[in-house]
PDB file of C-alpha atoms in Angstrom:
ATOM      1  CA  UNK F   1       0.000   0.000   0.000  1.00 43.00           C
ATOM      2  CA  UNK F   2       1.319   3.486  -0.792  1.00 41.00           C
ATOM      3  CA  UNK F   3       1.884   6.027   1.948  1.00 45.00           C
ATOM      4  CA  UNK F   4      -0.207   9.163   2.415  1.00 46.00           C
ATOM      5  CA  UNK F   5       2.538  11.503   1.234  1.00 47.00           C
ATOM      6  CA  UNK F   6       2.326   9.826  -2.176  1.00 48.00           C
ATOM      7  CA  UNK F   7      -1.439  10.255  -2.637  1.00 61.00           C
ATOM      8  CA  UNK F   8      -2.255  11.523  -6.090  1.00 66.00           C
ATOM      9  CA  UNK F   9      -5.738  10.326  -6.939  1.00 89.00           C
ATOM     10  CA  UNK F  10      -8.421   9.434  -4.435  1.00 93.00           C
ATOM     11  CA  UNK F  11     -11.511   7.748  -5.838  1.00 95.00           C
ATOM     12  CA  UNK F  12     -14.738   8.158  -3.857  1.00 96.00           C
ATOM     13  CA  UNK F  13     -17.338   5.548  -4.793  1.00 95.00           C
ATOM     14  CA  UNK F  14     -20.393   3.868  -3.350  1.00 92.00           C
ATOM     15  CA  UNK F  15     -19.633   1.023  -1.007  1.00 91.00           C
ATOM     16  CA  UNK F  16     -19.979  -2.599  -2.091  1.00 88.00           C
ATOM     17  CA  UNK F  17     -20.198  -5.777  -0.016  1.00 84.00           C
ATOM     18  CA  UNK F  18     -16.705  -6.701  -1.162  1.00 88.00           C
ATOM     19  CA  UNK F  19     -15.380  -3.668   0.771  1.00 90.00           C
ATOM     20  CA  UNK F  20     -16.349  -5.114   4.159  1.00 86.00           C
ATOM     21  CA  UNK F  21     -12.980  -6.736   4.958  1.00 88.00           C
ATOM     22  CA  UNK F  22     -11.096  -3.523   4.157  1.00 92.00           C
ATOM     23  CA  UNK F  23     -13.503  -1.493   6.272  1.00 90.00           C
ATOM     24  CA  UNK F  24     -13.140  -3.866   9.216  1.00 88.00           C
ATOM     25  CA  UNK F  25      -9.352  -3.670   8.867  1.00 91.00           C
ATOM     26  CA  UNK F  26      -9.423   0.138   8.966  1.00 94.00           C
ATOM     27  CA  UNK F  27     -11.804   0.102  11.927  1.00 88.00           C
ATOM     28  CA  UNK F  28      -9.480  -2.261  13.813  1.00 89.00           C
ATOM     29  CA  UNK F  29      -6.504   0.026  13.128  1.00 91.00           C
ATOM     30  CA  UNK F  30      -8.487   2.997  14.468  1.00 88.00           C
ATOM     31  CA  UNK F  31     -10.192   1.371  17.458  1.00 82.00           C
ATOM     32  CA  UNK F  32      -7.834  -1.478  18.292  1.00 79.00           C
ATOM     33  CA  UNK F  33     -10.897  -3.739  18.519  1.00 75.00           C
ATOM     34  CA  UNK F  34     -12.228  -6.651  16.492  1.00 72.00           C
ATOM     35  CA  UNK F  35     -15.908  -5.823  16.294  1.00 66.00           C
ATOM     36  CA  UNK F  36     -17.140  -7.482  13.131  1.00 59.00           C
ATOM     37  CA  UNK F  37     -20.259  -8.701  14.906  1.00 52.00           C
ATOM     38  CA  UNK F  38     -21.369  -5.117  15.516  1.00 56.00           C
ATOM     39  CA  UNK F  39     -21.204  -4.395  11.787  1.00 57.00           C
ATOM     40  CA  UNK F  40     -23.319  -7.308  10.546  1.00 57.00           C
ATOM     41  CA  UNK F  41     -26.732  -5.638  10.823  1.00 58.00           C
ATOM     42  CA  UNK F  42     -25.263  -2.253   9.955  1.00 57.00           C
ATOM     43  CA  UNK F  43     -23.932  -3.502   6.625  1.00 59.00           C
ATOM     44  CA  UNK F  44     -27.173  -5.278   5.770  1.00 60.00           C
ATOM     45  CA  UNK F  45     -29.126  -2.054   6.164  1.00 58.00           C
ATOM     46  CA  UNK F  46     -26.563   0.442   4.836  1.00 57.00           C
ATOM     47  CA  UNK F  47     -25.249  -1.010   1.580  1.00 56.00           C
ATOM     48  CA  UNK F  48     -27.634  -0.473  -1.317  1.00 53.00           C
ATOM     49  CA  UNK F  49     -31.286   0.119  -0.635  1.00 54.00           C
ATOM     50  CA  UNK F  50     -33.483   3.017  -1.691  1.00 51.00           C
ATOM     51  CA  UNK F  51     -30.674   5.492  -1.196  1.00 54.00           C
ATOM     52  CA  UNK F  52     -27.196   4.057  -1.119  1.00 68.00           C
ATOM     53  CA  UNK F  53     -25.394   6.585   1.027  1.00 84.00           C
ATOM     54  CA  UNK F  54     -22.345   4.656   2.174  1.00 91.00           C
ATOM     55  CA  UNK F  55     -19.063   5.365   0.425  1.00 95.00           C
ATOM     56  CA  UNK F  56     -15.421   4.329   0.398  1.00 96.00           C
ATOM     57  CA  UNK F  57     -12.276   6.207  -0.560  1.00 97.00           C
ATOM     58  CA  UNK F  58      -9.757   4.291  -2.665  1.00 96.00           C
ATOM     59  CA  UNK F  59      -6.124   5.010  -3.413  1.00 94.00           C
ATOM     60  CA  UNK F  60      -4.543   2.753  -6.033  1.00 91.00           C
ATOM     61  CA  UNK F  61      -7.316   0.147  -5.607  1.00 92.00           C
ATOM     62  CA  UNK F  62      -6.950   0.071  -1.796  1.00 95.00           C
ATOM     63  CA  UNK F  63      -9.784   1.223   0.479  1.00 96.00           C
ATOM     64  CA  UNK F  64      -8.338   3.906   2.778  1.00 97.00           C
ATOM     65  CA  UNK F  65     -11.527   5.409   4.209  1.00 97.00           C
ATOM     66  CA  UNK F  66     -15.253   4.859   4.534  1.00 95.00           C
ATOM     67  CA  UNK F  67     -18.512   6.418   5.635  1.00 95.00           C
ATOM     68  CA  UNK F  68     -21.553   4.365   6.644  1.00 91.00           C
ATOM     69  CA  UNK F  69     -24.790   6.340   6.680  1.00 90.00           C
ATOM     70  CA  UNK F  70     -28.530   5.798   6.476  1.00 87.00           C
ATOM     71  CA  UNK F  71     -31.672   7.791   5.856  1.00 84.00           C
ATOM     72  CA  UNK F  72     -33.871   8.055   8.911  1.00 78.00           C
ATOM     73  CA  UNK F  73     -37.232   9.555   9.809  1.00 67.00           C
ATOM     74  CA  UNK F  74     -36.963  12.726  11.898  1.00 63.00           C
ATOM     75  CA  UNK F  75     -40.196  13.085  13.909  1.00 64.00           C
ATOM     76  CA  UNK F  76     -39.678  16.637  15.165  1.00 62.00           C
ATOM     77  CA  UNK F  77     -39.558  17.888  11.586  1.00 61.00           C
ATOM     78  CA  UNK F  78     -41.612  15.180   9.855  1.00 52.00           C
ATOM     79  CA  UNK F  79     -38.912  14.781   7.260  1.00 67.00           C
ATOM     80  CA  UNK F  80     -35.998  12.569   6.360  1.00 77.00           C
ATOM     81  CA  UNK F  81     -32.435  13.087   7.441  1.00 85.00           C
ATOM     82  CA  UNK F  82     -29.259  11.201   6.748  1.00 90.00           C
ATOM     83  CA  UNK F  83     -27.501   9.812   9.807  1.00 90.00           C
ATOM     84  CA  UNK F  84     -23.779   9.113   9.687  1.00 93.00           C
ATOM     85  CA  UNK F  85     -23.217   5.898  11.623  1.00 88.00           C
ATOM     86  CA  UNK F  86     -19.460   5.494  11.211  1.00 89.00           C
ATOM     87  CA  UNK F  87     -16.723   7.509   9.509  1.00 94.00           C
ATOM     88  CA  UNK F  88     -13.202   6.116   9.339  1.00 94.00           C
ATOM     89  CA  UNK F  89      -9.937   6.896   7.583  1.00 96.00           C
ATOM     90  CA  UNK F  90      -6.857   4.673   7.763  1.00 96.00           C
ATOM     91  CA  UNK F  91      -4.369   6.318  10.181  1.00 93.00           C
ATOM     92  CA  UNK F  92      -1.727   6.536   7.441  1.00 93.00           C
ATOM     93  CA  UNK F  93      -4.059   8.590   5.238  1.00 94.00           C
ATOM     94  CA  UNK F  94      -5.456  11.128   7.667  1.00 92.00           C
ATOM     95  CA  UNK F  95      -5.274  14.870   7.119  1.00 91.00           C
ATOM     96  CA  UNK F  96      -5.383  14.380   3.351  1.00 91.00           C
ATOM     97  CA  UNK F  97      -8.972  15.581   2.858  1.00 93.00           C
ATOM     98  CA  UNK F  98     -10.373  12.047   2.570  1.00 96.00           C
ATOM     99  CA  UNK F  99     -12.992  12.397   5.333  1.00 96.00           C
ATOM    100  CA  UNK F 100     -14.111  15.723   3.850  1.00 96.00           C
ATOM    101  CA  UNK F 101     -14.500  14.135   0.420  1.00 96.00           C
ATOM    102  CA  UNK F 102     -16.480  11.210   1.849  1.00 97.00           C
ATOM    103  CA  UNK F 103     -18.847  13.616   3.617  1.00 97.00           C
ATOM    104  CA  UNK F 104     -19.057  15.672   0.414  1.00 96.00           C
ATOM    105  CA  UNK F 105     -20.116  12.597  -1.585  1.00 96.00           C
ATOM    106  CA  UNK F 106     -22.730  11.849   1.054  1.00 96.00           C
ATOM    107  CA  UNK F 107     -24.004  15.447   0.927  1.00 95.00           C
ATOM    108  CA  UNK F 108     -24.252  15.307  -2.873  1.00 95.00           C
ATOM    109  CA  UNK F 109     -26.323  12.098  -2.934  1.00 92.00           C
ATOM    110  CA  UNK F 110     -28.560  13.365  -0.129  1.00 92.00           C
ATOM    111  CA  UNK F 111     -29.172  16.688  -1.881  1.00 92.00           C
ATOM    112  CA  UNK F 112     -30.020  14.889  -5.114  1.00 91.00           C
ATOM    113  CA  UNK F 113     -32.662  12.860  -3.219  1.00 86.00           C
ATOM    114  CA  UNK F 114     -34.197  15.884  -1.488  1.00 87.00           C
ATOM    115  CA  UNK F 115     -32.701  15.141   1.925  1.00 88.00           C
ATOM    116  CA  UNK F 116     -31.800  18.437   3.554  1.00 87.00           C
ATOM    117  CA  UNK F 117     -29.965  17.423   6.714  1.00 90.00           C
ATOM    118  CA  UNK F 118     -27.083  15.169   7.728  1.00 93.00           C
ATOM    119  CA  UNK F 119     -26.675  14.264  11.387  1.00 92.00           C
ATOM    120  CA  UNK F 120     -23.924  12.557  13.344  1.00 94.00           C
ATOM    121  CA  UNK F 121     -23.463  11.745  17.032  1.00 92.00           C
ATOM    122  CA  UNK F 122     -19.963  12.510  18.284  1.00 91.00           C
ATOM    123  CA  UNK F 123     -18.217  11.536  21.504  1.00 89.00           C
ATOM    124  CA  UNK F 124     -17.754  14.682  23.571  1.00 89.00           C
ATOM    125  CA  UNK F 125     -14.024  13.904  23.869  1.00 92.00           C
ATOM    126  CA  UNK F 126     -13.431  13.393  20.127  1.00 90.00           C
ATOM    127  CA  UNK F 127     -12.077  16.852  19.401  1.00 93.00           C
ATOM    128  CA  UNK F 128     -10.560  15.752  16.076  1.00 91.00           C
ATOM    129  CA  UNK F 129     -13.932  14.744  14.638  1.00 92.00           C
ATOM    130  CA  UNK F 130     -15.616  17.794  16.155  1.00 94.00           C
ATOM    131  CA  UNK F 131     -12.999  20.010  14.503  1.00 95.00           C
ATOM    132  CA  UNK F 132     -13.564  18.354  11.127  1.00 94.00           C
ATOM    133  CA  UNK F 133     -17.325  18.768  11.416  1.00 96.00           C
ATOM    134  CA  UNK F 134     -16.946  22.422  12.445  1.00 95.00           C
ATOM    135  CA  UNK F 135     -14.752  23.003   9.386  1.00 95.00           C
ATOM    136  CA  UNK F 136     -17.468  21.482   7.182  1.00 95.00           C
ATOM    137  CA  UNK F 137     -20.151  23.794   8.681  1.00 94.00           C
ATOM    138  CA  UNK F 138     -21.871  21.168  10.841  1.00 95.00           C
ATOM    139  CA  UNK F 139     -23.409  22.762  13.944  1.00 94.00           C
ATOM    140  CA  UNK F 140     -24.551  21.310  17.251  1.00 90.00           C
ATOM    141  CA  UNK F 141     -28.153  20.191  16.957  1.00 85.00           C
ATOM    142  CA  UNK F 142     -30.974  20.527  19.444  1.00 82.00           C
ATOM    143  CA  UNK F 143     -31.229  16.795  20.215  1.00 80.00           C
ATOM    144  CA  UNK F 144     -29.587  15.732  23.485  1.00 81.00           C
ATOM    145  CA  UNK F 145     -28.473  12.111  23.731  1.00 83.00           C
ATOM    146  CA  UNK F 146     -29.148  10.300  27.027  1.00 88.00           C
ATOM    147  CA  UNK F 147     -27.810   6.854  27.874  1.00 88.00           C
ATOM    148  CA  UNK F 148     -28.729   4.322  30.530  1.00 95.00           C
ATOM    149  CA  UNK F 149     -26.048   1.842  31.562  1.00 92.00           C
ATOM    150  CA  UNK F 150     -27.592  -1.567  32.175  1.00 94.00           C
ATOM    151  CA  UNK F 151     -26.175  -4.263  34.449  1.00 92.00           C
TER     152      UNK F 151
END
């Protein structure tokens, strides 16, 4: 695989089932965890469908980034919104504009389908992702996320 400093052409394309192994590999490099079982239902619902809004970034035929997203019903506005579930870029390819291009591809497909909002939940300590989203004109929404830890 080539290194980030050598990136010339990045191809952004819709995700295919054959990308799953590459995506899991990138996720493991980012998180340090093997969590394929958590992706099974996610992939079934996010690849293809009425609006295919999951993309990968390729450099020289290698997947180096991905975005998994889905269209969801937003009751407070009685409209549809696109929800980013997972965004990941291989650590060796960060700060090359790949995440921005993946989000841009998502925004383009959503706009073409009449979807006017993209949402994402972000860990309060993930300042890198928050900074990226701020740069791309995302703003904090009005929805507050509550969690209940179960025994």
